[in-house]
Amino acid sequence: MNMKKIMLISFCISWFSLLFAQNNISGIYLNEASMEIKIEDNMFYFIVSQSHSPIYANDTLAKCTFEWVDANFIELNSILPDISTYVVQSSDTTINDSIKVSFLIPYQRSKLKIEVHTNIYSTYYLVYSNNNKELMLPNNVESISFFIVPEQIIPHTYDGLFYGIVGYDSFQDYKIEKYNNHISIEIPAIDDSFFEKYYVRGDYAKISGDSITWKREVFRKKQ
């Protein structure tokens, strides 16, 4: 093998080694407030410890995939939860001249405000809590949709910015089957952490050596 080929192979190995080192950003990064970014298995996690004076229901506020867009920036996209909605209809002989709509949601941090929209262009309101989970509709309603918001939203920054989901829309009408007058709606995904998580789409973080800059905060790699 001549010297030129040896030099070319050596250059390629060095170039790929450098490229891998630049792209391998696995590790834990902390900002001055001890908030944490963890890069692991090609995933980006944002973690705020709740061991002292807890604010959030869950330590992990963001879980994102990431990909490099150039030598200095990665693009972040949240992994969205499976927001399955289970609707069960039945006939209840104890209900007279009305349709009962019951919600089963594990959220307990505060109350939820639920709007139920009907095909007769009327909106009914429910302040959902452990002691108040249902409302009654006229018996001529043929379909419903709904929208859910928390009574309180905790900002993600000291200056009041919020990066999460502000409400959940059913995005479809549920037709009420003939002779049924009790509609039970279960949404397991709306738990105490549902409205507090970051949900980012096409967000960017800057990589500079052993630091990551994201949301105007600098996180430095833990040694």
Coordinates of C-alpha atoms in Angstrom, one line a residue:
M1 CA 0.0 0.0 0.0
N2 CA 1.5 3.3 -1.1
M3 CA 1.9 6.3 1.2
K4 CA -1.0 8.3 -0.4
K5 CA -3.5 5.5 0.4
I6 CA -2.2 5.2 3.9
M7 CA -2.5 9.0 4.5
L8 CA -6.1 8.9 3.0
I9 CA -7.2 6.0 5.2
S10 CA -5.6 7.7 8.2
F11 CA -7.4 11.0 7.4
C12 CA -10.8 9.2 7.0
I13 CA -10.4 7.4 10.3
S14 CA -9.5 10.7 12.0
W15 CA -12.4 12.5 10.4
F16 CA -15.0 9.9 11.3
S17 CA -13.6 9.7 14.9
L18 CA -13.9 13.5 15.2
L19 CA -17.4 13.5 13.7
F20 CA -18.5 10.7 16.2
A21 CA -17.0 12.6 19.1
Q22 CA -18.9 15.8 18.1
N23 CA -22.2 14.0 17.7
N24 CA -21.9 11.9 20.9
I25 CA -23.4 14.3 23.4
S26 CA -24.6 11.6 25.8
G27 CA -24.5 12.7 29.4
I28 CA -26.0 14.9 32.1
Y29 CA -26.0 18.7 31.8
L30 CA -27.0 21.1 34.6
N31 CA -27.8 24.8 34.7
E32 CA -27.2 27.2 37.6
A33 CA -30.6 26.2 39.1
S34 CA -29.7 22.5 39.0
M35 CA -32.2 21.8 36.3
E36 CA -31.1 18.8 34.3
I37 CA -30.8 17.8 30.6
K38 CA -30.1 14.1 30.1
I39 CA -29.0 12.8 26.7
E40 CA -29.4 9.0 26.6
D41 CA -30.0 6.5 23.8
N42 CA -30.7 9.3 21.3
M43 CA -33.3 10.8 23.6
F44 CA -33.4 14.2 25.2
Y45 CA -34.9 14.5 28.7
F46 CA -35.5 17.7 30.7
I47 CA -35.7 17.0 34.4
V48 CA -36.5 19.2 37.4
S49 CA -36.1 17.5 40.7
Q50 CA -39.1 17.6 42.9
S51 CA -37.4 16.4 46.1
H52 CA -37.7 19.8 47.8
S53 CA -40.8 22.0 47.6
P54 CA -42.4 20.0 44.8
I55 CA -44.2 22.1 42.1
Y56 CA -44.8 19.4 39.5
A57 CA -46.3 15.9 39.7
N58 CA -43.4 14.4 37.8
D59 CA -39.6 15.2 37.6
T60 CA -39.4 14.6 33.8
L61 CA -41.0 17.6 32.2
A62 CA -39.9 16.9 28.6
K63 CA -39.1 13.7 26.7
C64 CA -38.0 14.3 23.1
T65 CA -36.4 12.8 20.1
F66 CA -33.6 14.8 18.6
E67 CA -31.6 15.0 15.3
W68 CA -28.7 17.0 14.2
V69 CA -29.6 19.8 11.8
D70 CA -26.0 21.1 11.4
A71 CA -22.7 20.9 13.4
N72 CA -24.1 23.0 16.2
F73 CA -27.8 22.6 16.5
I74 CA -30.2 19.7 17.3
E75 CA -33.9 19.7 16.6
L76 CA -36.2 18.5 19.4
N77 CA -39.7 17.0 19.0
S78 CA -41.7 15.8 22.0
I79 CA -43.0 12.3 22.1
L80 CA -46.7 12.7 22.3
P81 CA -48.7 10.6 24.7
D82 CA -51.3 8.0 23.6
I83 CA -54.5 10.0 24.4
S84 CA -56.9 7.2 23.9
T85 CA -60.5 8.0 24.7
Y86 CA -62.9 5.2 25.8
V87 CA -66.6 5.9 25.3
V88 CA -69.2 3.4 26.6
Q89 CA -72.9 3.9 26.0
S90 CA -75.7 2.2 27.9
S91 CA -79.3 2.4 28.8
D92 CA -80.1 3.4 32.4
T93 CA -83.7 3.0 33.6
T94 CA -83.1 5.3 36.5
I95 CA -82.6 8.3 34.2
N96 CA -85.7 10.0 33.1
D97 CA -86.0 12.3 30.1
S98 CA -82.3 13.2 30.1
I99 CA -78.9 11.9 29.0
K100 CA -76.2 11.6 31.6
V101 CA -72.5 12.2 30.5
S102 CA -70.0 10.8 33.0
F103 CA -66.2 11.5 32.9
L104 CA -63.5 9.3 34.3
I105 CA -60.2 11.2 34.4
P106 CA -57.3 10.4 36.8
Y107 CA -56.3 14.1 37.1
Q108 CA -56.4 15.4 40.7
R109 CA -54.1 18.4 40.9
S110 CA -57.0 20.8 40.7
K111 CA -60.3 21.0 39.0
L112 CA -60.9 20.7 35.3
K113 CA -63.2 22.8 33.2
I114 CA -65.1 20.7 30.7
E115 CA -67.2 22.0 27.9
V116 CA -69.6 19.6 26.3
H117 CA -70.9 20.7 22.8
T118 CA -74.0 19.2 21.3
N119 CA -75.4 18.9 17.8
I120 CA -78.3 21.3 18.8
Y121 CA -75.7 24.1 19.2
S122 CA -75.8 24.2 22.9
T123 CA -72.8 24.1 25.3
Y124 CA -72.9 22.6 28.8
Y125 CA -70.3 23.1 31.4
L126 CA -68.9 20.8 34.1
V127 CA -66.3 21.7 36.7
Y128 CA -64.8 18.3 37.1
S129 CA -63.5 17.1 40.5
N130 CA -63.6 13.9 42.6
N131 CA -67.0 14.9 43.8
N132 CA -68.4 16.2 40.5
K133 CA -67.9 14.0 37.5
E134 CA -71.1 14.1 35.5
L135 CA -73.7 16.4 33.9
M136 CA -77.1 16.0 32.4
L137 CA -78.2 16.8 28.8
P138 CA -81.6 17.1 27.2
N139 CA -82.8 13.8 25.7
N140 CA -83.0 15.2 22.2
V141 CA -79.2 15.5 21.9
E142 CA -77.9 13.2 19.2
S143 CA -74.1 13.7 19.4
I144 CA -71.5 15.4 21.6
S145 CA -67.9 16.6 21.5
F146 CA -65.9 18.1 24.4
F147 CA -63.0 20.3 25.4
I148 CA -61.0 20.1 28.6
V149 CA -58.8 22.6 30.3
P150 CA -57.2 22.7 33.8
E151 CA -58.5 25.3 36.2
Q152 CA -54.9 26.2 36.9
I153 CA -51.7 26.1 34.8
I154 CA -48.3 26.3 36.4
P155 CA -45.9 28.4 34.2
H156 CA -42.7 26.8 33.1
T157 CA -40.6 30.0 33.7
Y158 CA -40.3 32.7 36.3
D159 CA -41.6 35.2 33.8
G160 CA -44.8 33.3 33.1
L161 CA -44.0 31.4 29.9
F162 CA -45.7 28.0 29.3
Y163 CA -44.6 25.4 26.8
G164 CA -47.2 22.7 27.4
I165 CA -50.7 21.7 26.3
V166 CA -53.3 24.2 27.4
G167 CA -56.4 22.1 26.6
Y168 CA -57.6 18.8 25.2
D169 CA -60.1 18.7 22.4
S170 CA -62.0 15.5 21.5
F171 CA -61.7 16.6 17.8
Q172 CA -64.7 14.5 16.9
D173 CA -68.4 14.1 17.5
Y174 CA -69.6 11.0 19.4
K175 CA -73.0 9.9 18.1
I176 CA -75.4 8.8 20.8
E177 CA -76.9 5.5 19.9
K178 CA -80.7 5.0 20.0
Y179 CA -82.1 4.1 23.3
N180 CA -78.9 4.9 25.2
N181 CA -79.0 7.6 27.8
H182 CA -75.8 7.2 29.7
I183 CA -72.4 8.1 28.1
S184 CA -69.3 7.2 30.0
I185 CA -66.0 8.8 28.8
E186 CA -62.7 7.6 30.2
I187 CA -59.4 9.3 29.3
P188 CA -56.5 7.6 31.2
A189 CA -53.8 9.8 29.7
I190 CA -55.0 13.0 31.4
D191 CA -53.2 12.4 34.7
D192 CA -51.6 14.9 37.1
S193 CA -48.6 15.5 34.8
F194 CA -50.5 15.8 31.5
F195 CA -50.8 19.6 31.5
E196 CA -47.4 20.3 33.1
K197 CA -45.1 18.7 30.5
Y198 CA -43.3 20.5 27.8
Y199 CA -44.6 19.7 24.3
V200 CA -42.2 21.1 21.7
R201 CA -42.3 20.6 17.9
G202 CA -39.3 21.7 15.8
D203 CA -37.5 23.3 18.8
Y204 CA -33.8 23.8 18.7
A205 CA -30.9 23.5 21.2
K206 CA -27.4 24.7 20.6
I207 CA -24.4 22.5 21.2
S208 CA -21.2 24.2 22.1
G209 CA -18.5 21.9 23.4
D210 CA -19.6 20.6 26.8
S211 CA -22.6 22.9 27.0
I212 CA -26.2 22.9 25.7
T213 CA -28.2 26.2 25.4
W214 CA -32.0 25.7 25.4
K215 CA -34.9 28.0 26.2
R216 CA -32.4 30.8 27.0
E217 CA -30.7 28.6 29.6
V218 CA -27.1 27.2 29.5
F219 CA -26.6 23.7 30.7
R220 CA -23.0 22.5 31.3
K221 CA -22.0 18.8 31.2
K222 CA -21.6 17.2 34.6
Q223 CA -18.1 16.0 35.2

